[in-house]
Coordinates of C-alpha atoms and ligand atoms in Angstrom, one line a residue:
M138 CA -3.8 25.3 -22.4
T139 CA -3.9 21.6 -23.1
Q140 CA -5.5 19.7 -26.0
N141 CA -8.2 18.3 -23.8
E142 CA -11.2 20.5 -23.5
G143 CA -12.5 18.8 -20.4
L144 CA -9.2 19.2 -18.7
D145 CA -9.0 22.9 -19.6
L146 CA -12.5 23.6 -18.3
W147 CA -11.7 21.9 -15.1
I148 CA -8.4 23.7 -14.6
N149 CA -10.2 27.0 -15.1
E150 CA -12.9 26.1 -12.7
I151 CA -10.3 25.2 -10.0
K152 CA -8.4 28.4 -10.7
E153 CA -11.5 30.5 -10.2
L154 CA -12.1 28.7 -7.0
C155 CA -8.6 28.7 -5.5
Q156 CA -7.4 32.1 -6.9
P157 CA -3.7 31.2 -7.3
D158 CA -1.2 33.9 -8.4
A159 CA 0.0 31.7 -11.2
I160 CA -0.6 28.4 -13.0
R161 CA 1.9 26.0 -14.2
I162 CA 1.3 22.8 -16.3
C163 CA 4.0 20.4 -15.1
D164 CA 6.1 18.6 -17.7
G165 CA 7.8 16.1 -15.4
S166 CA 11.4 17.1 -16.6
P167 CA 14.5 17.0 -14.4
K168 CA 14.7 20.8 -14.8
E169 CA 11.3 21.1 -13.2
F170 CA 12.2 18.7 -10.4
H171 CA 15.2 20.8 -9.5
E172 CA 13.2 24.0 -9.7
M173 CA 10.8 22.5 -7.2
M174 CA 13.6 21.4 -4.9
G175 CA 15.0 24.9 -5.2
L176 CA 11.7 26.4 -4.1
L177 CA 11.7 24.1 -1.1
E178 CA 15.3 25.0 -0.3
N179 CA 14.5 28.7 -0.4
A180 CA 11.5 28.1 1.9
G181 CA 13.9 26.5 4.4
V182 CA 12.1 23.1 4.4
A183 CA 14.5 21.1 2.2
K184 CA 18.2 20.7 2.5
K185 CA 20.5 19.3 -0.2
L186 CA 22.5 16.4 1.3
N187 CA 26.2 16.1 1.0
E188 CA 26.8 15.6 -2.8
D189 CA 29.8 13.2 -2.2
L190 CA 27.8 11.0 0.2
R191 CA 24.3 11.1 -1.3
P192 CA 24.3 12.7 -4.7
N193 CA 21.3 14.7 -5.9
S194 CA 19.3 13.9 -2.7
Y195 CA 17.4 16.1 -0.2
L196 CA 16.2 16.0 3.4
V197 CA 12.8 17.5 4.0
R198 CA 11.4 18.3 7.5
S199 CA 7.6 18.5 7.7
D200 CA 5.6 20.4 10.3
P201 CA 5.5 18.1 13.3
A202 CA 1.7 18.2 13.1
D203 CA 1.7 16.8 9.6
V204 CA 3.5 13.5 9.6
A205 CA 1.2 10.7 8.5
R206 CA -2.0 9.6 6.7
V207 CA -4.9 10.7 8.8
E208 CA -7.6 8.0 8.5
S209 CA -10.0 9.8 10.9
R210 CA -10.1 12.7 8.3
T211 CA -10.5 10.5 5.3
F212 CA -14.0 10.4 3.9
I213 CA -16.0 8.4 1.3
C214 CA -18.8 10.7 0.1
S215 CA -21.1 8.1 -1.6
E216 CA -24.8 8.9 -2.0
T217 CA -25.7 6.7 1.0
E218 CA -23.8 5.7 4.2
E219 CA -24.4 2.0 3.4
E220 CA -22.5 2.3 0.1
A221 CA -19.4 3.4 2.1
G222 CA -20.0 0.7 4.7
P223 CA -19.2 0.5 8.4
T224 CA -15.4 0.5 8.0
N225 CA -15.3 3.9 6.2
N226 CA -16.0 7.5 7.4
W227 CA -19.0 8.5 5.3
A228 CA -19.9 12.1 4.6
D229 CA -22.9 13.4 2.8
P230 CA -21.7 14.4 -0.7
Q231 CA -23.7 17.6 -0.8
E232 CA -22.6 18.7 2.6
M233 CA -19.0 17.8 1.9
R234 CA -19.0 19.7 -1.4
G235 CA -20.3 22.8 0.5
K236 CA -17.6 22.5 3.1
L237 CA -14.9 22.0 0.5
R238 CA -16.1 24.9 -1.6
S239 CA -15.7 27.3 1.3
L240 CA -12.3 25.9 2.4
F241 CA -10.9 25.9 -1.2
R242 CA -12.2 29.4 -2.0
G243 CA -9.1 31.6 -2.2
C244 CA -6.9 28.9 -0.6
M245 CA -4.1 29.3 -3.2
R246 CA -3.7 33.0 -3.0
G247 CA 0.0 34.0 -3.1
R248 CA 0.9 30.6 -4.5
T249 CA 1.4 28.8 -7.8
M250 CA -1.2 26.3 -8.8
F251 CA 0.6 23.3 -10.3
V252 CA -1.3 21.0 -12.7
I253 CA 0.3 17.6 -12.7
P254 CA -0.9 15.2 -15.4
F255 CA 0.2 11.7 -14.3
S256 CA -0.2 8.1 -15.3
M257 CA -0.8 5.3 -12.8
G258 CA 1.0 2.5 -14.7
P259 CA 3.3 2.6 -17.7
V260 CA 1.9 5.2 -20.2
G261 CA -0.1 3.3 -22.8
S262 CA -0.7 0.1 -20.8
P263 CA -4.3 -1.2 -21.1
I264 CA -4.2 -1.6 -17.3
A265 CA -3.0 1.9 -16.6
H266 CA -5.2 5.0 -15.9
I267 CA -4.6 8.7 -16.0
G268 CA -5.1 11.3 -13.3
V269 CA -4.5 15.0 -13.0
E270 CA -3.5 16.5 -9.7
I271 CA -3.8 20.2 -9.0
S272 CA -1.7 21.1 -6.1
D273 CA -0.1 24.2 -4.5
S274 CA 2.8 22.3 -3.1
P275 CA 6.2 22.0 -4.8
Y276 CA 6.9 19.0 -2.5
V277 CA 3.9 17.3 -4.1
V278 CA 5.1 18.1 -7.6
A279 CA 8.6 16.7 -6.9
S280 CA 7.3 13.6 -5.1
M281 CA 4.8 12.9 -7.9
H282 CA 7.7 13.1 -10.4
I283 CA 9.3 10.1 -8.6
M284 CA 6.1 8.2 -7.6
T285 CA 4.2 8.4 -10.9
R286 CA 4.8 9.1 -14.6
V287 CA 4.3 12.9 -15.1
G288 CA 4.2 15.1 -18.1
K289 CA 3.7 15.6 -21.8
S290 CA 3.5 11.9 -22.7
V291 CA 0.6 11.6 -20.3
L292 CA -1.2 14.5 -22.0
D293 CA -0.5 13.0 -25.4
E294 CA -2.0 9.7 -24.2
L295 CA -5.0 11.5 -22.8
G296 CA -5.6 13.1 -26.2
P297 CA -8.5 15.5 -26.8
E298 CA -11.2 13.4 -25.4
G299 CA -9.6 11.1 -22.8
Q300 CA -10.9 10.7 -19.3
F301 CA -8.9 11.4 -16.2
V302 CA -9.4 11.2 -12.4
P303 CA -9.5 14.8 -11.1
C304 CA -7.5 15.2 -7.9
V305 CA -7.5 18.6 -6.1
H306 CA -5.0 19.3 -3.4
S307 CA -4.2 22.3 -1.3
V308 CA -2.0 22.7 1.8
G309 CA -4.8 25.1 2.9
F310 CA -2.5 28.0 3.8
P311 CA -3.0 31.1 1.5
I312 CA -0.4 33.8 1.7
A313 CA -2.7 36.8 1.9
D314 CA -4.0 39.3 4.4
G315 CA -0.6 39.9 5.9
I316 CA 0.2 36.2 6.5
V317 CA 3.7 35.2 5.7
D318 CA 4.6 31.8 4.4
V319 CA 6.2 29.1 6.7
P320 CA 8.6 26.3 5.7
W321 CA 6.0 23.6 5.6
P322 CA 2.5 25.1 5.2
C323 CA -0.4 23.0 6.3
N324 CA -3.7 23.3 8.0
P325 CA -4.2 20.4 10.4
D326 CA -7.3 21.9 12.0
N327 CA -9.2 21.7 8.8
L328 CA -8.1 18.4 7.3
Y329 CA -10.2 16.7 4.7
I330 CA -9.3 13.9 2.4
S331 CA -12.5 13.4 0.5
H332 CA -13.4 10.9 -2.2
F333 CA -16.5 11.1 -4.4
P334 CA -17.2 7.7 -5.8
S335 CA -20.0 8.6 -8.3
S336 CA -17.9 11.3 -10.1
R337 CA -14.5 9.6 -9.2
E338 CA -13.1 12.8 -7.8
I339 CA -10.6 13.4 -5.0
W340 CA -10.4 16.6 -2.9
S341 CA -7.7 16.9 -0.2
F342 CA -7.2 19.9 2.0
G343 CA -4.8 20.8 4.8
S344 CA -1.9 18.3 4.7
G345 CA 1.2 18.2 2.5
Y346 CA 2.3 14.7 3.6
G347 CA 2.4 11.3 1.9
G348 CA -0.9 9.6 1.2
N349 CA -2.9 12.7 2.2
A350 CA -1.2 14.8 -0.5
L351 CA 0.3 12.5 -3.2
L352 CA -3.2 11.7 -4.5
G353 CA -2.1 9.1 -7.0
K354 CA -1.3 6.6 -4.3
K355 CA -3.9 5.6 -1.7
C356 CA -6.6 8.0 -2.8
F357 CA -6.6 7.2 -6.6
A358 CA -4.8 3.9 -6.9
L359 CA -6.8 2.2 -4.1
R360 CA -9.9 4.1 -3.0
I361 CA -11.2 5.4 -6.3
A362 CA -9.6 2.6 -8.4
S363 CA -11.3 0.0 -6.2
I364 CA -14.6 1.5 -7.3
M365 CA -13.5 1.6 -11.0
A366 CA -12.4 -2.0 -10.7
R367 CA -15.7 -3.1 -9.2
D368 CA -17.7 -1.3 -12.0
E369 CA -15.4 -2.5 -14.8
G370 CA -14.5 -6.1 -13.6
W371 CA -10.9 -5.8 -12.6
M372 CA -8.9 -5.6 -9.3
A373 CA -7.2 -2.7 -7.5
E374 CA -5.3 -4.1 -4.5
H375 CA -3.0 -3.1 -1.7
M376 CA -0.4 -5.7 -2.8
L377 CA 3.3 -6.1 -3.6
I378 CA 4.3 -7.9 -6.8
L379 CA 7.4 -10.1 -6.9
K380 CA 9.0 -12.2 -9.5
L381 CA 10.3 -15.6 -8.3
T382 CA 12.7 -17.6 -10.5
N383 CA 13.9 -21.1 -9.7
S384 CA 17.2 -22.8 -10.5
E385 CA 15.8 -24.0 -13.9
G386 CA 15.1 -20.4 -14.8
V387 CA 11.3 -20.9 -14.5
T388 CA 9.5 -17.7 -13.4
K389 CA 6.3 -17.0 -11.5
Y390 CA 4.8 -13.7 -10.4
I391 CA 3.3 -13.5 -7.0
A392 CA 1.1 -10.7 -5.5
G393 CA 0.8 -10.2 -1.8
A394 CA -1.5 -8.2 0.5
F395 CA -0.2 -7.4 3.9
P396 CA -1.4 -4.6 6.2
S397 CA 0.7 -1.4 6.4
A398 CA 4.0 -1.9 8.3
C399 CA 4.1 -5.7 7.9
G400 CA 7.2 -5.8 5.7
K401 CA 5.8 -5.6 2.2
T402 CA 8.8 -3.6 0.9
N403 CA 11.1 -6.1 2.5
L404 CA 9.3 -9.1 1.0
A405 CA 9.2 -7.5 -2.5
M406 CA 13.0 -7.0 -2.4
L407 CA 13.9 -10.2 -0.5
V408 CA 17.3 -11.8 -0.8
P409 CA 16.6 -15.6 -0.7
T410 CA 18.6 -17.7 1.7
I411 CA 17.9 -20.9 -0.1
P412 CA 20.0 -21.8 -3.1
G413 CA 18.7 -21.6 -6.6
Y414 CA 16.0 -19.0 -6.2
T415 CA 16.0 -15.3 -7.0
V416 CA 13.5 -12.7 -6.2
E417 CA 13.0 -9.5 -8.2
T418 CA 10.7 -6.6 -7.6
V419 CA 7.7 -5.5 -9.7
G420 CA 6.0 -3.4 -7.0
D421 CA 6.0 -2.9 -3.3
D422 CA 2.6 -1.4 -2.4
I423 CA -0.1 -1.4 -5.1
C424 CA -1.2 -3.9 -7.7
W425 CA -3.8 -3.4 -10.5
M426 CA -4.9 -6.6 -12.2
K427 CA -7.0 -7.1 -15.3
F428 CA -7.8 -10.2 -17.3
G429 CA -6.0 -10.8 -20.5
E430 CA -7.5 -12.3 -23.6
D431 CA -6.1 -15.7 -22.6
G432 CA -8.2 -15.6 -19.4
Q433 CA -5.1 -15.0 -17.2
L434 CA -4.9 -12.3 -14.6
Y435 CA -2.2 -9.7 -15.5
A436 CA -0.8 -7.2 -13.0
I437 CA 1.0 -3.9 -13.2
N438 CA 2.5 -1.8 -10.5
P439 CA 0.7 1.5 -11.0
E440 CA 3.4 3.5 -9.2
A441 CA 6.9 4.5 -10.5
G442 CA 8.6 4.8 -7.2
F443 CA 8.8 3.6 -3.6
F444 CA 7.5 5.8 -0.7
G445 CA 8.9 3.5 2.0
V446 CA 9.0 3.7 5.7
A447 CA 12.7 4.5 6.5
P448 CA 13.1 3.3 10.2
G449 CA 13.8 -0.4 10.3
T450 CA 15.4 -0.4 6.8
G451 CA 19.0 -1.3 6.8
M452 CA 21.6 -3.5 5.1
S453 CA 20.7 -6.4 7.3
T454 CA 16.9 -6.2 6.7
N455 CA 16.6 -4.9 3.2
P456 CA 19.9 -4.4 1.4
N457 CA 18.2 -3.8 -2.0
A458 CA 16.2 -0.9 -0.6
M459 CA 19.4 0.6 0.9
L460 CA 21.2 0.2 -2.4
A461 CA 18.3 1.9 -4.2
L462 CA 18.8 4.9 -1.8
N463 CA 22.3 5.8 -2.8
E464 CA 21.3 8.8 -4.9
N465 CA 18.4 10.9 -6.3
C466 CA 16.2 10.5 -3.3
I467 CA 13.9 12.7 -1.1
F468 CA 14.1 11.8 2.6
T469 CA 11.3 13.2 4.8
N470 CA 11.5 13.4 8.6
V471 CA 14.7 11.3 8.9
A472 CA 17.7 12.4 11.0
E473 CA 20.6 14.3 9.6
T474 CA 24.3 13.3 10.3
M475 CA 26.9 15.9 11.1
D476 CA 28.5 15.4 7.6
G477 CA 25.2 16.1 5.8
D478 CA 23.9 12.6 5.2
I479 CA 20.9 10.8 6.7
W480 CA 20.2 8.3 9.4
W481 CA 17.3 6.5 11.0
E482 CA 16.7 3.9 13.7
G483 CA 17.6 0.5 12.2
M484 CA 19.8 1.8 9.4
T485 CA 22.8 0.7 11.4
S486 CA 22.9 -1.2 14.7
E487 CA 24.5 1.7 16.5
A488 CA 23.4 5.3 16.2
P489 CA 26.1 7.9 15.3
D490 CA 27.3 9.9 18.4
Q491 CA 25.6 13.0 17.3
L492 CA 22.7 13.8 15.0
I493 CA 20.2 16.5 14.1
D494 CA 16.8 14.9 14.7
W495 CA 13.7 15.0 12.4
R496 CA 12.6 18.2 14.1
G497 CA 15.9 19.9 13.6
Q498 CA 17.1 19.6 17.2
N499 CA 20.5 18.3 18.4
W500 CA 20.2 14.6 19.3
T501 CA 22.6 12.2 21.0
P502 CA 22.0 8.4 21.6
G503 CA 20.0 7.7 24.8
S504 CA 18.1 11.0 24.5
G505 CA 14.8 9.2 24.8
A506 CA 13.0 10.2 21.6
P507 CA 13.7 8.6 18.3
A508 CA 16.0 10.6 16.0
A509 CA 13.9 9.9 12.9
H510 CA 10.1 10.1 13.0
P511 CA 8.7 6.5 13.1
N512 CA 6.8 7.3 9.8
A513 CA 9.9 8.9 8.2
R514 CA 9.9 8.1 4.5
F515 CA 12.2 7.7 1.5
T516 CA 11.0 8.6 -1.9
V517 CA 12.9 6.9 -4.7
S518 CA 12.4 5.9 -8.3
A519 CA 11.7 2.1 -8.6
A520 CA 14.1 2.0 -11.5
Q521 CA 17.0 2.5 -9.0
C522 CA 16.2 -0.7 -7.1
P523 CA 19.0 -3.2 -8.0
V524 CA 16.6 -6.1 -8.2
I525 CA 13.8 -4.3 -10.2
A526 CA 12.5 -6.9 -12.7
D527 CA 13.2 -6.1 -16.3
E528 CA 9.5 -6.4 -17.1
W529 CA 8.3 -4.1 -14.4
E530 CA 7.1 -1.6 -17.0
E531 CA 5.7 -4.3 -19.4
L532 CA 2.6 -2.7 -20.9
K533 CA 0.5 -5.9 -20.7
G534 CA 1.6 -6.6 -17.1
V535 CA 2.9 -9.8 -15.7
P536 CA 0.8 -13.0 -15.2
I537 CA 0.0 -13.7 -11.6
S538 CA 0.3 -17.3 -10.4
A539 CA -0.4 -16.8 -6.7
I540 CA -1.9 -14.3 -4.3
L541 CA -0.7 -14.1 -0.6
F542 CA -2.6 -12.7 2.3
G543 CA -1.0 -12.2 5.7
G544 CA -1.3 -10.3 8.9
R545 CA 0.7 -10.3 12.2
R546 CA -0.7 -13.2 14.2
A547 CA 1.1 -14.4 17.3
T548 CA -1.4 -17.3 17.6
V549 CA -3.6 -19.6 15.6
V550 CA -2.6 -18.8 12.0
P551 CA 0.1 -21.2 10.7
L552 CA 3.1 -20.2 8.7
V553 CA 1.4 -21.0 5.4
N554 CA -1.7 -22.6 4.2
E555 CA -3.1 -22.9 0.7
A556 CA -6.8 -22.3 0.0
T557 CA -8.5 -25.2 -1.8
S558 CA -10.6 -22.8 -3.8
W559 CA -10.9 -19.1 -4.8
N560 CA -13.8 -18.7 -2.4
Q561 CA -11.9 -20.2 0.5
G562 CA -9.0 -17.8 -0.4
T563 CA -11.4 -14.9 -0.5
F564 CA -12.6 -16.0 3.0
F565 CA -9.0 -16.0 4.3
G566 CA -8.5 -12.5 2.8
S567 CA -11.7 -11.3 4.5
I568 CA -10.5 -12.4 7.9
V569 CA -6.9 -11.1 7.8
S570 CA -6.1 -9.6 11.1
S571 CA -3.3 -8.6 13.4
E572 CA -3.0 -8.9 17.1
K573 CA -3.0 -5.5 18.8
T574 CA -2.3 -6.8 22.2
A575 CA 0.2 -9.6 23.3
A576 CA -1.7 -12.8 23.7
A577 CA -1.2 -14.9 26.7
S578 CA -0.5 -18.5 25.9
G579 CA -3.7 -20.3 24.9
T580 CA -5.6 -17.1 24.2
I581 CA -6.0 -14.7 21.3
G582 CA -4.9 -11.1 21.6
E583 CA -7.3 -8.3 20.7
L584 CA -7.6 -8.5 16.9
R585 CA -7.6 -5.6 14.4
R586 CA -9.2 -7.0 11.2
D587 CA -7.7 -5.7 8.0
P588 CA -9.4 -7.6 5.2
M589 CA -7.2 -8.0 2.1
A590 CA -5.1 -5.2 3.9
M591 CA -7.7 -2.8 2.4
L592 CA -9.3 -1.5 5.6
P593 CA -8.3 2.1 5.2
F594 CA -8.2 1.9 1.4
C595 CA -11.4 0.3 0.1
G596 CA -13.6 3.0 -1.5
Y597 CA -16.9 1.3 -0.9
N598 CA -18.6 -1.1 1.4
M599 CA -16.0 -3.7 2.4
A600 CA -18.5 -6.6 2.2
D601 CA -19.5 -5.6 -1.3
Y602 CA -15.8 -5.6 -2.1
W603 CA -15.7 -9.2 -0.9
Q604 CA -18.7 -9.9 -3.2
H605 CA -16.6 -8.4 -6.1
W606 CA -13.9 -11.0 -5.3
I607 CA -16.4 -13.8 -5.3
D608 CA -17.9 -12.5 -8.6
I609 CA -14.4 -12.4 -10.2
G610 CA -14.1 -16.1 -9.1
K611 CA -17.4 -17.0 -10.7
R612 CA -16.6 -15.2 -14.0
H613 CA -13.0 -16.3 -14.4
G614 CA -12.7 -19.7 -12.6
A615 CA -10.4 -21.7 -14.7
R616 CA -7.2 -19.6 -14.7
L617 CA -7.3 -17.8 -11.5
P618 CA -4.2 -17.6 -9.3
K619 CA -4.0 -19.9 -6.2
I620 CA -4.4 -18.1 -2.9
F621 CA -2.2 -18.6 0.2
Y622 CA -2.5 -17.4 3.7
V623 CA 0.9 -16.7 5.3
N624 CA 2.0 -15.6 8.8
W625 CA 5.6 -14.8 9.6
F626 CA 4.8 -13.5 13.1
R627 CA 3.9 -16.6 15.1
K628 CA 5.2 -16.4 18.7
D629 CA 6.2 -19.0 21.3
E630 CA 5.1 -19.2 24.9
Q631 CA 7.9 -16.8 25.9
G632 CA 6.7 -14.2 23.3
S633 CA 9.6 -14.6 20.9
F634 CA 9.0 -14.9 17.2
I635 CA 9.3 -18.6 16.1
W636 CA 10.0 -17.9 12.4
P637 CA 13.2 -16.0 11.5
G638 CA 11.4 -14.1 8.6
F639 CA 13.2 -11.8 6.1
G640 CA 15.3 -13.8 3.6
E641 CA 14.1 -17.1 5.2
N642 CA 10.6 -16.4 3.9
S643 CA 12.1 -17.6 0.6
R644 CA 11.5 -21.1 2.0
V645 CA 7.8 -20.5 2.0
L646 CA 7.9 -18.9 -1.4
E647 CA 9.6 -22.0 -2.7
W648 CA 6.8 -24.1 -1.3
I649 CA 4.2 -21.8 -3.0
F650 CA 6.1 -21.9 -6.3
K651 CA 6.1 -25.7 -6.2
R652 CA 2.4 -25.9 -5.2
C653 CA 1.5 -23.8 -8.2
D654 CA 3.1 -26.5 -10.3
G655 CA 1.7 -29.4 -8.3
A656 CA 5.4 -30.4 -7.6
V657 CA 5.1 -30.9 -3.9
D658 CA 2.5 -32.8 -1.8
A659 CA 0.4 -31.1 0.9
V660 CA -1.9 -32.3 3.6
E661 CA -5.6 -31.5 3.4
T662 CA -7.0 -29.9 6.6
P663 CA -10.0 -27.9 7.6
I664 CA -8.1 -24.7 6.8
G665 CA -6.8 -25.8 3.4
M666 CA -3.6 -27.5 2.3
L667 CA -0.7 -27.4 4.7
P668 CA 3.0 -28.4 4.0
T669 CA 4.0 -31.9 4.8
L670 CA 6.9 -32.1 7.3
D671 CA 9.4 -32.7 4.5
G672 CA 7.6 -30.5 2.0
L673 CA 9.1 -27.3 3.3
N674 CA 12.8 -26.8 3.3
L675 CA 13.7 -26.1 6.9
D676 CA 17.4 -27.1 6.6
Q677 CA 19.8 -25.4 8.9
L678 CA 17.2 -23.3 10.6
G679 CA 17.8 -25.0 13.9
L680 CA 14.0 -25.0 14.7
S681 CA 12.9 -27.4 17.4
E682 CA 10.2 -30.0 16.8
D683 CA 7.9 -27.9 19.0
A684 CA 8.5 -24.8 16.9
I685 CA 7.9 -26.6 13.7
A686 CA 4.7 -28.1 15.1
S687 CA 3.4 -24.6 16.1
L688 CA 4.2 -23.3 12.7
L689 CA 2.6 -26.1 10.7
R690 CA -0.2 -27.5 12.9
V691 CA -3.9 -26.7 12.6
D692 CA -4.6 -25.1 15.9
A693 CA -8.2 -26.5 16.0
D694 CA -9.0 -25.1 19.4
G695 CA -7.6 -21.7 18.5
W696 CA -9.7 -21.7 15.3
M697 CA -12.8 -22.8 17.2
T698 CA -12.3 -19.8 19.6
E699 CA -11.9 -17.5 16.6
L700 CA -15.0 -18.6 14.8
P701 CA -17.5 -16.6 16.9
L702 CA -15.2 -13.6 16.5
I703 CA -15.4 -14.0 12.7
E704 CA -19.2 -14.4 13.0
D705 CA -19.4 -11.2 14.9
Y706 CA -17.2 -9.4 12.5
Y707 CA -19.3 -10.6 9.5
A708 CA -22.5 -9.5 11.4
S709 CA -21.2 -6.0 11.5
F710 CA -21.7 -5.8 7.7
G711 CA -25.3 -7.0 7.9
E712 CA -26.9 -8.3 4.7
H713 CA -23.9 -7.3 2.5
V714 CA -21.7 -10.3 3.4
P715 CA -21.7 -12.7 0.4
E716 CA -23.5 -16.0 0.9
E717 CA -20.4 -17.8 -0.4
L718 CA -18.3 -16.4 2.5
K719 CA -20.9 -17.4 5.1
E720 CA -20.8 -20.9 3.6
E721 CA -17.0 -21.0 3.9
L722 CA -17.4 -20.1 7.5
E723 CA -20.0 -22.9 8.1
E724 CA -17.9 -25.4 6.2
L725 CA -14.8 -24.5 8.3
K726 CA -16.9 -24.9 11.5
R727 CA -18.1 -28.3 10.3
K728 CA -14.6 -29.5 9.5
L729 CA -13.1 -28.3 12.7
E730 CA -15.8 -29.9 14.7
A731 CA -15.1 -33.2 13.0
V732 CA -11.4 -32.9 13.7
T733 CA -11.9 -32.0 17.4
V734 CA -14.4 -34.9 17.8
N735 CA -11.9 -37.3 16.1
V736 CA -9.1 -36.2 18.4
A737 CA -11.4 -36.5 21.5
Ligands
OXD1025 C1 1.7 2.9 3.0 C2 0.7 2.4 3.9 O1 2.2 4.0 3.2 O2 0.1 1.3 3.6 O3 2.0 2.2 2.0 O4 0.3 3.1 4.9
MN1026 MN1 0.7 0.6 1.8

């Protein structure tokens, strides 16, 4: 069937297990894409949008029970529970294999089994890796066409002996025994998204949506790749990659980890408000980094498209994303306009008078429920982004000068601070958190920690992953990127955001750019280097002195209150927490105590 014997054996094995009616090896061609969309149209789940308004684009409505990633049904099946760590759902690999065998047996009856060879990263890049997804969903095939590189070039690159990550996916809805097909087949009562670290395999059953089903993205590019990266000395991260150029034409590449729904796509496509700077996009979600022969860390975006959250995306918040969406898109669970186009909350300030909502029901403004599902998505090729960087497919990747970490913190964490060392930066990454509840003034809201924005995506023990970061620092000290901790979400006493965010974040990027060159001074504090009052361009923002102070001050009391929370958090990982991080915590405590004593 293919030239790779290992692949052929595996395809046969899965065919025997799943018993499909037919097998098709996908070639990634436009013809194949249109065939898939035709199948979805015939099934009544996809609708072609008005060709004059949104050429070659489709609206898909999923089953209302299958609308998002399901973390509670995502499993890491390492040999021991400790290897998976306390932040993952662990399942015994033998038991899970047994369960999956019985679920997958005959699960593709009445369907075609698609074999999708895909490359995560530009084909032939030394940073890229190959996977093969077997799926019984034409929606998955079409989406993989956009989100990854699919087809013959991948099989050629794989060659007769090449290794691939095997990814098996079924919607879990065989058409047999008198059962008729439904528009969006799925099996939410038997959902399993399972990862086997030792054999680097992925098995996903019961969902057709997003990260549950497009196995190249979170399952491979983060969970399995984080394990490969640990074993092979590289980094697989939940990060955007942007290219920042100053008025002299000097360019730096910055990677940034932010938890889901913190505006990564917006930052990756930002339109700077300050003169002289331009931002271009390399990636908006995932970043793979390997060290070049020159000792520098080089990054690729392993994806080929954007699978972005639609609601909240509009010309005022992310014009570049909107312009990317003019044609050749799949929209899932958005609302439909009466003239056959799409709409979602935040696309325009006012909703149209009448819509068909994501469930296919008539909708008018004020009807209570949102017209688009809050996790409605657009799927679009990255090449369509008007600010995609020319070098986004560069085989050797782009050299990374700075890494950003950030969460949503109403309190304590300043607008930006620079770690004084890789270890301190790793410490900041390990404590990234967002406030779940509104904090009263002077208190800290309930925190959800999301270290390095990897909480649902790290394929092994989170504290061992921190150790991997520390080890990278030890091995590659000299030319590592600088690390910064940013927070766009600081609130004032009235609960309003202090920092305007969006394009104004370019002011912080400018400071980071200059810090990388040592071109601007900073103040040394217990939490690293902070901007001086005139170091950050705040012109014409109209921020009060109080606001600026809240954004740039070290909230020593707030940090002192937070230290025991960090200690408790670290304690939940037991012996696995790297000594270096415990030392960073101790050091921070010592320095904060000295500051509070001085002030007193
Ligand atoms: C995503 C996520 O979809 O992080 O990118 O949830
Ligand atoms: Mn993400």
